[in-house]
Short mmCIF file of C-alpha atoms in Angstrom, two decimals:
data_model
loop_
_atom_site.label_atom_id
_atom_site.label_comp_id
_atom_site.label_asym_id
_atom_site.label_seq_id
_atom_site.Cartn_x
_atom_site.Cartn_y
_atom_site.Cartn_z
CA UNK A 737 60.85 241.80 83.07
CA UNK A 738 59.91 239.47 85.92
CA UNK A 739 63.51 238.20 86.27
CA UNK A 740 65.19 241.58 85.81
CA UNK A 741 64.70 242.99 89.32
CA UNK A 742 66.09 240.00 91.29
CA UNK A 743 69.05 239.74 88.95
CA UNK A 744 69.89 243.42 89.25
CA UNK A 745 69.63 243.28 93.04
CA UNK A 746 72.01 240.33 93.10
CA UNK A 747 74.53 241.71 90.60
CA UNK A 748 74.64 245.30 91.83
CA UNK A 749 76.92 244.67 94.87
CA UNK A 750 79.32 242.67 92.72
CA UNK A 751 79.77 245.47 90.20
CA UNK A 752 79.84 248.15 92.90
CA UNK A 753 82.60 246.50 94.97
CA UNK A 754 84.62 245.60 91.88
CA UNK A 755 84.34 249.23 90.81
CA UNK A 756 85.54 250.37 94.22
CA UNK A 757 88.53 248.08 93.83
CA UNK A 758 89.32 249.51 90.41
CA UNK A 759 89.24 253.07 91.80
CA UNK A 760 91.46 252.03 94.71
CA UNK A 761 93.94 250.49 92.28
CA UNK A 762 93.85 253.48 89.98
CA UNK A 763 94.44 255.92 92.84
CA UNK A 764 97.26 253.89 94.38
CA UNK A 765 95.65 254.43 97.77
CA UNK A 766 96.77 251.09 99.23
CA UNK A 767 100.12 250.85 97.50
CA UNK A 768 101.49 248.50 94.82
CA UNK A 769 101.06 245.33 96.90
CA UNK A 770 97.39 245.90 97.74
CA UNK A 771 96.02 243.20 95.44
CA UNK A 772 98.43 240.57 96.71
CA UNK A 773 97.87 241.43 100.39
CA UNK A 774 94.08 241.50 100.11
CA UNK A 775 94.03 238.22 98.20
CA UNK A 776 96.20 236.54 100.82
CA UNK A 777 93.92 237.85 103.57
CA UNK A 778 90.91 236.30 101.84
CA UNK A 779 92.63 232.97 101.21
CA UNK A 780 94.32 232.52 104.59
CA UNK A 781 91.90 234.25 107.00
CA UNK A 782 88.44 235.30 105.82
CA UNK A 783 87.51 232.45 103.51
CA UNK A 784 88.52 229.66 105.94
CA UNK A 785 86.38 231.26 108.66
CA UNK A 786 83.37 231.52 106.35
CA UNK A 787 83.72 227.99 105.01
CA UNK A 788 84.13 226.45 108.45
CA UNK A 789 80.92 228.04 109.73
CA UNK A 790 78.92 227.25 106.61
CA UNK A 791 79.89 223.57 106.56
CA UNK A 792 79.66 223.14 110.35
CA UNK A 793 76.08 224.42 110.30
CA UNK A 794 74.95 222.25 107.37
CA UNK A 795 74.03 218.54 107.62
CA UNK A 796 76.36 216.67 105.29
CA UNK A 797 73.54 214.50 103.93
CA UNK A 798 71.83 217.55 102.44
CA UNK A 799 73.57 217.20 99.07
CA UNK A 800 72.49 213.56 98.59
CA UNK A 801 69.39 213.97 96.39
CA UNK A 802 68.34 213.83 92.74
CA UNK A 803 68.62 217.57 92.19
CA UNK A 804 72.22 217.55 93.38
CA UNK A 805 72.96 214.61 91.10
CA UNK A 806 71.82 216.65 88.10
CA UNK A 807 73.78 219.69 89.26
CA UNK A 808 76.90 217.59 89.85
CA UNK A 809 76.60 216.07 86.38
CA UNK A 810 76.49 219.52 84.80
CA UNK A 811 79.44 220.64 86.91
CA UNK A 812 81.51 217.59 85.96
CA UNK A 813 80.72 218.02 82.27
CA UNK A 814 81.61 221.72 82.21
CA UNK A 815 84.76 221.24 84.27
CA UNK A 816 85.83 218.38 82.01
CA UNK A 817 85.34 220.53 78.91
CA UNK A 818 87.42 223.28 80.49
CA UNK A 819 90.22 220.81 81.22
CA UNK A 820 90.11 219.32 77.71
CA UNK A 821 90.15 222.75 76.09
CA UNK A 822 93.12 223.84 78.18
CA UNK A 823 95.00 220.64 77.41
CA UNK A 824 94.41 220.20 73.68
CA UNK A 825 93.50 223.66 72.39
CA UNK A 826 95.60 225.99 74.54
CA UNK A 827 98.36 223.64 75.82
CA UNK A 828 98.29 224.87 79.41
CA UNK A 829 100.35 223.53 82.32
CA UNK A 830 98.70 221.44 85.10
CA UNK A 831 98.11 224.39 87.44
CA UNK A 832 96.59 226.48 84.65
CA UNK A 833 94.49 223.50 83.59
CA UNK A 834 93.07 223.23 87.10
CA UNK A 835 92.12 226.92 87.14
CA UNK A 836 90.65 226.66 83.63
CA UNK A 837 88.49 223.70 84.59
CA UNK A 838 87.38 225.43 87.78
CA UNK A 839 86.53 228.64 85.91
CA UNK A 840 84.35 226.64 83.52
CA UNK A 841 82.34 224.80 86.18
CA UNK A 842 82.58 226.47 89.62
CA UNK A 843 79.49 228.61 90.25
CA UNK A 844 79.06 231.75 92.34
CA UNK A 845 76.63 230.01 94.67
CA UNK A 846 76.65 232.17 97.79
CA UNK A 847 76.76 235.93 97.33
CA UNK A 848 74.95 235.79 93.96
CA UNK A 849 73.08 232.48 94.24
CA UNK A 850 71.31 233.45 97.46
CA UNK A 851 69.61 236.68 96.28
CA UNK A 852 68.71 235.22 92.89
CA UNK A 853 67.31 232.04 94.46
CA UNK A 854 65.30 233.94 97.05
CA UNK A 855 63.65 236.22 94.53
CA UNK A 856 63.24 233.82 91.60
CA UNK A 857 62.58 230.59 93.51
CA UNK A 858 61.43 231.94 96.87
CA UNK A 859 63.80 229.50 98.58
CA UNK A 860 67.60 229.50 98.92
CA UNK A 861 68.00 226.12 100.65
CA UNK A 862 69.69 224.62 97.58
CA UNK A 863 72.63 226.99 98.13
CA UNK A 864 73.98 224.96 101.07
CA UNK A 865 73.99 221.75 99.05
CA UNK A 866 75.81 223.41 96.15
CA UNK A 867 78.41 224.91 98.49
CA UNK A 868 78.99 221.51 100.10
CA UNK A 869 79.49 219.84 96.74
CA UNK A 870 81.94 222.45 95.52
CA UNK A 871 83.89 222.75 98.77
CA UNK A 872 84.02 219.06 99.72
CA UNK A 873 84.75 217.65 96.26
CA UNK A 874 85.75 220.22 93.61
CA UNK A 875 87.97 222.50 95.69
CA UNK A 876 90.20 219.77 97.23
CA UNK A 877 90.85 218.27 93.81
CA UNK A 878 91.83 221.63 92.33
CA UNK A 879 93.97 222.68 95.28
CA UNK A 880 95.76 219.33 95.26
CA UNK A 881 96.89 220.10 91.70
CA UNK A 882 97.75 223.73 92.48
CA UNK A 883 99.75 222.71 95.55
CA UNK A 884 102.34 221.26 93.20
CA UNK A 885 104.09 219.00 95.71
CA UNK A 886 103.41 215.72 94.05
CA UNK A 887 100.60 213.20 94.25
CA UNK A 888 102.16 210.81 96.74
CA UNK A 889 100.23 209.50 99.71
CA UNK A 890 102.13 211.67 102.20
CA UNK A 891 101.55 214.82 100.14
CA UNK A 892 97.83 214.13 99.86
CA UNK A 893 97.45 213.31 103.56
CA UNK A 894 99.28 216.45 104.70
CA UNK A 895 97.66 218.80 102.16
CA UNK A 896 94.86 219.91 104.53
CA UNK A 897 97.48 220.86 107.13
CA UNK A 898 99.26 223.05 104.59
CA UNK A 899 96.17 224.65 103.08
CA UNK A 900 93.85 226.83 105.20
CA UNK A 901 90.86 226.29 102.87
CA UNK A 902 91.05 222.52 103.10
CA UNK A 903 91.80 222.60 106.82
CA UNK A 904 88.70 224.72 107.46
CA UNK A 905 86.66 222.41 105.24
CA UNK A 906 87.82 219.32 107.12
CA UNK A 907 87.19 220.89 110.52
CA UNK A 908 83.77 222.07 109.39
CA UNK A 909 82.86 218.57 108.21
CA UNK A 910 83.93 217.11 111.55
CA UNK A 911 81.88 219.73 113.41
CA UNK A 912 78.85 218.99 111.22
CA UNK A 913 79.15 215.24 111.70
CA UNK A 914 79.62 215.45 115.47
CA UNK A 915 77.23 218.32 116.18
CA UNK A 916 80.04 220.42 117.67
CA UNK A 917 79.20 224.09 118.33
CA UNK A 918 81.72 226.87 118.94
CA UNK A 919 81.37 229.15 121.99
CA UNK A 920 79.27 232.20 121.16
CA UNK A 921 82.22 234.61 121.29
CA UNK A 922 84.37 232.53 118.95
CA UNK A 923 81.42 231.89 116.65
CA UNK A 924 80.77 235.63 116.34
CA UNK A 925 84.46 236.29 115.61
CA UNK A 926 84.37 233.75 112.79
CA UNK A 927 81.22 235.36 111.42
CA UNK A 928 82.91 238.76 111.34
CA UNK A 929 86.01 237.38 109.62
CA UNK A 930 84.00 235.31 107.16
CA UNK A 931 81.80 238.26 106.28
CA UNK A 932 84.88 240.18 105.12
CA UNK A 933 85.80 237.52 102.55
CA UNK A 934 83.47 238.27 99.65
CA UNK A 935 83.78 242.09 99.66
CA UNK A 936 87.56 241.92 100.06
CA UNK A 937 87.86 239.42 97.19
CA UNK A 938 85.77 241.68 94.94
CA UNK A 939 87.86 244.73 95.83
CA UNK A 940 91.03 242.74 95.05
CA UNK A 941 89.48 241.67 91.76
CA UNK A 942 88.75 245.30 90.93
CA UNK A 943 92.32 246.34 91.77
CA UNK A 944 93.60 243.69 89.35
CA UNK A 945 91.74 245.41 86.52
CA UNK A 946 93.93 248.50 86.78
CA UNK A 947 96.93 248.36 84.46
CA UNK A 948 96.35 244.68 83.73
CA UNK A 949 98.65 243.29 81.03
CA UNK A 950 97.02 242.94 77.60
CA UNK A 951 95.71 239.51 76.71
CA UNK A 952 97.48 237.47 74.06
CA UNK A 953 96.07 238.48 70.71
CA UNK A 954 94.62 235.10 69.89
CA UNK A 955 94.76 232.29 72.39
CA UNK A 956 93.95 234.16 75.61
CA UNK A 957 90.85 235.86 74.26
CA UNK A 958 89.73 232.61 72.69
CA UNK A 959 90.30 230.73 75.95
CA UNK A 960 88.33 233.27 77.97
CA UNK A 961 85.51 233.24 75.41
CA UNK A 962 85.30 229.46 75.38
CA UNK A 963 85.41 229.29 79.19
CA UNK A 964 82.57 231.81 79.50
CA UNK A 965 80.55 229.95 76.86
CA UNK A 966 80.94 226.65 78.72
CA UNK A 967 80.12 228.25 82.08
CA UNK A 968 77.05 230.24 81.10
CA UNK A 969 75.53 228.04 78.38
CA UNK A 970 76.94 224.51 78.24
CA UNK A 971 76.82 223.81 82.00
CA UNK A 972 73.12 224.73 82.42
CA UNK A 973 72.22 222.82 79.23
CA UNK A 974 74.03 219.72 80.48
CA UNK A 975 72.30 219.99 83.87
CA UNK A 976 68.96 220.44 82.10
CA UNK A 977 69.50 217.34 79.97
CA UNK A 978 70.24 215.17 83.02
CA UNK A 979 67.49 216.68 85.17
CA UNK A 980 64.76 216.58 82.49
CA UNK A 981 65.52 213.49 80.42
CA UNK A 982 67.37 211.18 82.81
CA UNK A 983 66.00 212.00 86.27
CA UNK A 984 62.64 213.47 85.16
CA UNK A 985 62.64 216.11 87.89
CA UNK A 986 59.44 218.13 88.46
CA UNK A 987 59.34 221.72 87.11
CA UNK A 988 60.39 223.56 90.28
CA UNK A 989 63.39 221.29 90.90
CA UNK A 990 64.31 221.53 87.21
CA UNK A 991 64.31 225.33 87.41
CA UNK A 992 66.42 225.21 90.59
CA UNK A 993 69.07 222.95 89.08
CA UNK A 994 69.37 224.86 85.81
CA UNK A 995 69.32 228.28 87.48
CA UNK A 996 72.16 227.37 89.82
CA UNK A 997 74.12 225.73 87.01
CA UNK A 998 73.93 228.98 85.03
CA UNK A 999 75.41 231.13 87.79
CA UNK A 1000 78.70 232.78 86.74
CA UNK A 1001 82.21 231.79 87.76
CA UNK A 1002 82.82 232.40 91.47
CA UNK A 1003 85.39 234.96 92.59
CA UNK A 1004 86.92 232.13 94.66
CA UNK A 1005 88.52 230.92 91.43
CA UNK A 1006 90.35 234.22 91.11
CA UNK A 1007 91.43 234.06 94.77
CA UNK A 1008 92.91 230.57 94.28
CA UNK A 1009 94.63 231.56 91.03
CA UNK A 1010 96.13 234.64 92.65
CA UNK A 1011 97.38 232.69 95.66
CA UNK A 1012 99.16 230.08 93.54
CA UNK A 1013 100.12 232.33 90.62
CA UNK A 1014 98.40 230.08 88.06
CA UNK A 1015 96.00 231.23 85.33
CA UNK A 1016 95.31 234.55 87.03
CA UNK A 1017 94.28 236.50 83.94
CA UNK A 1018 91.97 233.69 82.78
CA UNK A 1019 90.31 233.48 86.20
CA UNK A 1020 89.88 237.25 86.46
CA UNK A 1021 88.40 237.64 82.97
CA UNK A 1022 86.20 234.55 83.34
CA UNK A 1023 84.70 235.94 86.55
CA UNK A 1024 84.00 239.33 84.99
CA UNK A 1025 82.66 238.23 81.62
CA UNK A 1026 80.63 235.28 82.88
CA UNK A 1027 79.02 237.59 85.45
CA UNK A 1028 78.06 239.99 82.68
CA UNK A 1029 76.79 237.31 80.29
CA UNK A 1030 74.89 235.45 83.00
CA UNK A 1031 72.60 238.42 83.49
CA UNK A 1032 71.08 237.51 80.11
CA UNK A 1033 71.19 233.72 80.46
CA UNK A 1034 69.72 233.72 83.97
CA UNK A 1035 66.91 235.98 82.77
CA UNK A 1036 66.07 233.62 79.90
CA UNK A 1037 66.13 230.58 82.20
CA UNK A 1038 63.95 232.28 84.82
CA UNK A 1039 61.46 233.37 82.17
CA UNK A 1040 61.28 230.11 80.21
CA UNK A 1041 61.42 227.46 82.95
CA UNK A 1042 59.66 229.68 85.49
CA UNK A 1043 56.74 230.11 83.13
CA UNK A 1044 56.60 226.35 82.58
#
């Protein structure tokens, strides 16, 4: 029961805001284009503001440590399995492959990782390193595929100028490296915009649940099930293997790495899929089901490794 309270406190806002979105969709309060408009607001306005501030305020060298190496190994393994499954088992197109790989390995590090880390570990400092890894390395690779304008040098160099997420990431990295600070008024404006990102994304996710098209009888359910299995079980096991048997991390660092690796799929994956129209149903269902399943897996990890 030790792990139950922190998990419930972290998960409750996710379910509540998703439920609000479902009721909004069911009532038709915001009209038929509500999901699309809210998702575009998150992608083009709120999320870039939040990412810029988070990266600008975090030293870039923070992710260069043994714990992050173990976490990155688990992320790479899970993402690779998601890509292989999409390619050889479900025969998905490149954009869908990118979303499938992201859904299998991209963790909900901020709005769920922070409360769980604070109450299970007593320290949420690892969150910043995880966010940096995912935003600086995983996200650009996925968005480069989703952009769909070729892999030439010009396309790759101009991608940040065409994508608000990558532009905010690049500007945040420059600000972090140079020690640049925004004026207080502009900084506060970015904080307000960024703070709207997570709740708006969850409301949009909830709206998408209303009148969603039925999943394909076989392949779609199997793909969602396999993605959730990789995300909630395989990724933390892979991170554990690297952290315990290769890097020989001490118990507290081992718990930190495995706990963060077991976090469910981030709602960012759904936002990206909705923006580019690729793998939307997979992303939506992976976020929902991995969030539900992770309540059990996170409890087991907290109990077993926390006791050790």
